[in-house]
C-alpha positions as YAML, in Angstrom:
chain: A
units: angstrom
residues:
- id: 1
  name: MET
  ca: [3.25, -44.55, 1.77]
- id: 2
  name: ARG
  ca: [0.54, -42.11, 2.91]
- id: 3
  name: LYS
  ca: [2.98, -40.23, 5.09]
- id: 4
  name: PHE
  ca: [5.50, -39.94, 2.27]
- id: 5
  name: SER
  ca: [2.88, -38.70, -0.21]
- id: 6
  name: SER
  ca: [1.54, -36.10, 2.23]
- id: 7
  name: ILE
  ca: [5.07, -34.84, 2.93]
- id: 8
  name: PHE
  ca: [5.78, -34.75, -0.81]
- id: 9
  name: LEU
  ca: [2.59, -32.77, -1.55]
- id: 10
  name: LEU
  ca: [3.28, -30.38, 1.33]
- id: 11
  name: SER
  ca: [6.82, -29.79, 0.08]
- id: 12
  name: CYS
  ca: [5.48, -29.12, -3.45]
- id: 13
  name: PHE
  ca: [3.07, -26.55, -2.03]
- id: 14
  name: CYS
  ca: [5.84, -24.91, 0.02]
- id: 15
  name: LEU
  ca: [8.13, -24.85, -3.01]
- id: 16
  name: TYR
  ca: [5.37, -23.19, -5.06]
- id: 17
  name: PHE
  ca: [4.54, -20.65, -2.36]
- id: 18
  name: PHE
  ca: [8.02, -19.82, -1.10]
- id: 19
  name: GLY
  ca: [9.50, -20.11, -4.59]
- id: 20
  name: TYR
  ca: [7.67, -16.97, -5.69]
- id: 21
  name: ILE
  ca: [8.82, -15.12, -2.60]
- id: 22
  name: VAL
  ca: [12.44, -16.17, -3.17]
- id: 23
  name: TYR
  ca: [12.08, -15.27, -6.87]
- id: 24
  name: PHE
  ca: [10.72, -11.81, -5.96]
- id: 25
  name: PHE
  ca: [13.55, -10.94, -3.58]
- id: 26
  name: ALA
  ca: [16.28, -12.46, -5.76]
- id: 27
  name: TYR
  ca: [15.08, -10.69, -8.90]
- id: 28
  name: GLN
  ca: [14.65, -7.41, -7.01]
- id: 29
  name: TYR
  ca: [18.23, -7.74, -5.73]
- id: 30
  name: ARG
  ca: [19.47, -8.46, -9.27]
- id: 31
  name: LEU
  ca: [17.63, -5.40, -10.62]
- id: 32
  name: THR
  ca: [19.16, -3.22, -7.92]
- id: 33
  name: ARG
  ca: [22.66, -4.47, -8.75]
- id: 34
  name: GLU
  ca: [22.16, -3.93, -12.50]
- id: 35
  name: TRP
  ca: [20.90, -0.39, -11.95]
- id: 36
  name: GLU
  ca: [23.77, 0.33, -9.59]
- id: 37
  name: GLU
  ca: [26.33, -0.77, -12.18]
- id: 38
  name: ASN
  ca: [24.62, 1.15, -15.00]
- id: 39
  name: ILE
  ca: [24.27, 4.34, -12.98]
- id: 40
  name: TRP
  ca: [27.80, 4.50, -11.57]
- id: 41
  name: GLU
  ca: [29.32, 3.65, -14.96]
- id: 42
  name: GLU
  ca: [26.81, 5.99, -16.67]
- id: 43
  name: SER
  ca: [25.98, 3.34, -19.24]
- id: 44
  name: TYR
  ca: [22.26, 4.09, -19.40]
- id: 45
  name: ASP
  ca: [20.46, 5.65, -22.37]
- id: 46
  name: ASN
  ca: [20.26, 9.44, -21.86]
- id: 47
  name: SER
  ca: [17.34, 9.70, -24.28]
- id: 48
  name: LEU
  ca: [15.15, 7.86, -21.74]
- id: 49
  name: THR
  ca: [15.83, 10.31, -18.92]
- id: 50
  name: GLU
  ca: [13.30, 12.87, -17.75]
- id: 51
  name: MET
  ca: [13.56, 15.62, -15.16]
- id: 52
  name: MET
  ca: [11.23, 16.30, -12.26]
- id: 53
  name: GLU
  ca: [11.34, 19.32, -9.98]
- id: 54
  name: ILE
  ca: [10.25, 18.88, -6.37]
- id: 55
  name: PRO
  ca: [9.78, 22.05, -4.30]
- id: 56
  name: LEU
  ca: [11.84, 21.58, -1.16]
- id: 57
  name: SER
  ca: [12.94, 24.29, 1.21]
- id: 58
  name: LEU
  ca: [15.96, 23.35, 3.28]
- id: 59
  name: PRO
  ca: [17.61, 25.89, 5.56]
- id: 60
  name: TYR
  ca: [21.27, 26.62, 4.93]
- id: 61
  name: MET
  ca: [21.33, 24.46, 1.79]
- id: 62
  name: ALA
  ca: [23.60, 25.87, -0.89]
- id: 63
  name: ASN
  ca: [22.67, 25.81, -4.56]
- id: 64
  name: GLN
  ca: [24.45, 23.16, -6.56]
- id: 65
  name: ASP
  ca: [25.70, 23.95, -10.04]
- id: 66
  name: ASP
  ca: [26.15, 20.40, -11.30]
- id: 67
  name: PHE
  ca: [24.05, 17.28, -10.99]
- id: 68
  name: GLN
  ca: [25.29, 14.60, -8.60]
- id: 69
  name: THR
  ca: [25.07, 10.95, -9.56]
- id: 70
  name: THR
  ca: [22.71, 9.06, -7.27]
- id: 71
  name: ASN
  ca: [20.93, 5.73, -7.18]
- id: 72
  name: LEU
  ca: [17.43, 5.95, -5.73]
- id: 73
  name: SER
  ca: [14.23, 4.09, -6.45]
- id: 74
  name: MET
  ca: [10.83, 5.70, -5.93]
- id: 75
  name: GLU
  ca: [7.21, 5.17, -6.87]
- id: 76
  name: VAL
  ca: [5.10, 8.06, -8.18]
- id: 77
  name: ASP
  ca: [1.46, 7.52, -9.15]
- id: 78
  name: GLY
  ca: [1.94, 3.77, -9.49]
- id: 79
  name: GLN
  ca: [5.01, 4.05, -11.73]
- id: 80
  name: PHE
  ca: [8.44, 3.02, -10.54]
- id: 81
  name: LEU
  ca: [11.22, 5.49, -11.24]
- id: 82
  name: ARG
  ca: [14.98, 5.17, -10.87]
- id: 83
  name: VAL
  ca: [16.66, 8.47, -9.97]
- id: 84
  name: VAL
  ca: [20.08, 8.71, -11.62]
- id: 85
  name: LYS
  ca: [21.06, 12.34, -10.94]
- id: 86
  name: GLN
  ca: [19.94, 15.10, -8.59]
- id: 87
  name: ARG
  ca: [20.77, 18.64, -7.57]
- id: 88
  name: TYR
  ca: [19.38, 21.31, -5.25]
- id: 89
  name: GLN
  ca: [18.74, 24.67, -6.92]
- id: 90
  name: ASN
  ca: [16.67, 27.64, -5.64]
- id: 91
  name: ASP
  ca: [14.55, 25.74, -3.08]
- id: 92
  name: THR
  ca: [13.88, 23.00, -5.62]
- id: 93
  name: LEU
  ca: [15.23, 19.47, -5.77]
- id: 94
  name: GLN
  ca: [15.74, 18.59, -9.41]
- id: 95
  name: VAL
  ca: [15.91, 14.87, -10.13]
- id: 96
  name: VAL
  ca: [16.73, 13.14, -13.40]
- id: 97
  name: TYR
  ca: [15.03, 9.76, -13.59]
- id: 98
  name: ILE
  ca: [14.36, 6.79, -15.85]
- id: 99
  name: LYS
  ca: [11.14, 4.78, -15.74]
- id: 100
  name: ASP
  ca: [11.90, 1.37, -14.26]
- id: 101
  name: GLN
  ca: [9.91, -0.97, -16.52]
- id: 102
  name: GLN
  ca: [11.44, -4.16, -15.12]
- id: 103
  name: LYS
  ca: [10.41, -3.40, -11.56]
- id: 104
  name: GLN
  ca: [6.92, -2.52, -12.81]
- id: 105
  name: LYS
  ca: [6.67, -5.93, -14.53]
- id: 106
  name: LEU
  ca: [7.99, -7.69, -11.42]
- id: 107
  name: ASN
  ca: [5.36, -6.10, -9.19]
- id: 108
  name: GLU
  ca: [2.61, -6.92, -11.72]
- id: 109
  name: GLN
  ca: [3.74, -10.57, -11.78]
- id: 110
  name: VAL
  ca: [3.72, -10.78, -7.99]
- id: 111
  name: SER
  ca: [0.30, -9.13, -7.73]
- id: 112
  name: ASP
  ca: [-1.05, -11.58, -10.35]
- id: 113
  name: TRP
  ca: [0.40, -14.46, -8.35]
- id: 114
  name: ILE
  ca: [-1.18, -13.18, -5.12]
- id: 115
  name: ARG
  ca: [-4.50, -12.75, -6.93]
- id: 116
  name: SER
  ca: [-4.31, -16.36, -8.15]
- id: 117
  name: ILE
  ca: [-3.61, -17.64, -4.62]
- id: 118
  name: THR
  ca: [-6.37, -15.68, -2.96]
- id: 119
  name: ASP
  ca: [-8.82, -16.71, -5.69]
- id: 120
  name: ASN
  ca: [-9.97, -13.12, -6.02]
- id: 121
  name: ALA
  ca: [-9.66, -12.50, -9.76]
- id: 122
  name: HIS
  ca: [-12.39, -9.87, -9.76]
- id: 123
  name: ASN
  ca: [-10.86, -7.69, -7.09]
- id: 124
  name: ASN
  ca: [-12.37, -4.30, -7.71]
- id: 125
  name: ASN
  ca: [-12.84, -1.33, -5.46]
- id: 126
  name: GLN
  ca: [-16.62, -1.74, -5.28]
- id: 127
  name: ASN
  ca: [-16.39, -5.22, -3.75]
- id: 128
  name: HIS
  ca: [-13.82, -3.93, -1.27]
- id: 129
  name: LYS
  ca: [-16.17, -1.14, -0.17]
- id: 130
  name: LEU
  ca: [-19.03, -3.60, 0.23]
- id: 131
  name: LEU
  ca: [-16.91, -5.96, 2.33]
- id: 132
  name: PHE
  ca: [-15.73, -3.07, 4.49]
- id: 133
  name: ALA
  ca: [-19.30, -1.87, 5.01]
- id: 134
  name: LYS
  ca: [-20.39, -5.40, 5.83]
- id: 135
  name: PHE
  ca: [-17.69, -6.30, 8.37]
- id: 136
  name: PHE
  ca: [-16.95, -2.94, 10.00]
- id: 137
  name: PRO
  ca: [-20.22, -2.67, 11.92]
- id: 138
  name: LYS
  ca: [-20.00, -6.30, 12.99]
- id: 139
  name: ASP
  ca: [-16.54, -5.98, 14.44]
- id: 140
  name: PHE
  ca: [-16.53, -2.52, 15.96]
- id: 141
  name: ILE
  ca: [-20.02, -1.27, 16.66]
- id: 142
  name: ALA
  ca: [-22.08, -4.43, 17.11]
- id: 143
  name: ASN
  ca: [-23.37, -3.36, 20.54]
- id: 144
  name: GLU
  ca: [-24.49, 0.03, 19.26]
- id: 145
  name: ILE
  ca: [-26.37, -1.57, 16.36]
- id: 146
  name: SER
  ca: [-28.32, -3.80, 18.74]
- id: 147
  name: ASN
  ca: [-29.11, -0.77, 20.93]
- id: 148
  name: PHE
  ca: [-30.26, 1.15, 17.86]
- id: 149
  name: GLU
  ca: [-32.51, -1.72, 16.76]
- id: 150
  name: ILE
  ca: [-34.14, -1.84, 20.20]
- id: 151
  name: TRP
  ca: [-34.55, 1.93, 20.26]
- id: 152
  name: SER
  ca: [-35.99, 2.04, 16.73]
- id: 153
  name: SER
  ca: [-38.48, -0.72, 17.56]
- id: 154
  name: LYS
  ca: [-39.65, 1.32, 20.58]
- id: 155
  name: LEU
  ca: [-40.09, 4.36, 18.34]
- id: 156
  name: ASP
  ca: [-42.22, 2.41, 15.89]
- id: 157
  name: SER
  ca: [-44.46, 1.23, 18.70]
- id: 158
  name: THR
  ca: [-44.98, 4.74, 20.10]
- id: 159
  name: ASN
  ca: [-45.57, 6.41, 16.68]
- id: 160
  name: ILE
  ca: [-43.38, 9.46, 17.28]
- id: 161
  name: ASN
  ca: [-42.52, 11.69, 14.32]
- id: 162
  name: THR
  ca: [-39.01, 11.25, 12.99]
- id: 163
  name: SER
  ca: [-38.23, 14.94, 13.47]
- id: 164
  name: GLN
  ca: [-38.82, 14.51, 17.21]
- id: 165
  name: THR
  ca: [-36.66, 11.40, 17.42]
- id: 166
  name: ASP
  ca: [-33.57, 13.38, 16.52]
- id: 167
  name: TYR
  ca: [-33.74, 15.27, 19.83]
- id: 168
  name: ARG
  ca: [-34.72, 12.37, 22.06]
- id: 169
  name: ASP
  ca: [-32.22, 11.32, 24.75]
- id: 170
  name: ILE
  ca: [-30.36, 8.11, 24.18]
- id: 171
  name: PHE
  ca: [-29.20, 6.38, 27.34]
- id: 172
  name: LEU
  ca: [-25.89, 4.60, 27.21]
- id: 173
  name: SER
  ca: [-24.89, 2.34, 30.05]
- id: 174
  name: LEU
  ca: [-21.65, 3.39, 31.75]
- id: 175
  name: LYS
  ca: [-19.64, 0.63, 33.33]
- id: 176
  name: THR
  ca: [-17.48, 2.94, 35.44]
- id: 177
  name: PRO
  ca: [-18.44, 6.08, 37.37]
- id: 178
  name: PRO
  ca: [-16.90, 9.38, 36.32]
- id: 179
  name: PRO
  ca: [-13.67, 10.38, 38.10]
- id: 180
  name: GLN
  ca: [-14.00, 12.60, 41.14]
- id: 181
  name: PHE
  ca: [-11.42, 15.20, 42.02]
- id: 182
  name: GLY
  ca: [-10.96, 16.51, 45.44]
...
């Protein structure tokens, strides 16, 4: 009975975890198919379209008079956009796009789910900077910190002015001799 209950609980956890991943990819695929149908049939609302001009210099690229239908997805400043038409005119790529609200909601749902799993509801930039400052020295420059602590304790014992300590030689141990040419 114990074995069955542990397998059942593990399968529930896997269904919960992998269910969101399957949901994300399946819904993203469905959104892509819906946009593809709407764009190629031109059944989208033209009042929602906006135009963006991107300076782009391409050699030997001819100016285009008419917009070409296209289906591209891009993210600009945290907003998801669906490009429906584009043309190249006078070293400028002009794109007509619609804001993709459904993809925005999907990504917000997934980020909320990830936040609930990691138990980090108060994930702000300040905590991230503090964690980086805390773990970076430990992982990458731990030897140098111990050398600095030894060196600073020697300075305190000799009572040297801090302006003179800036020019004092620091000896680093080399494990290999320098290469010799000749």
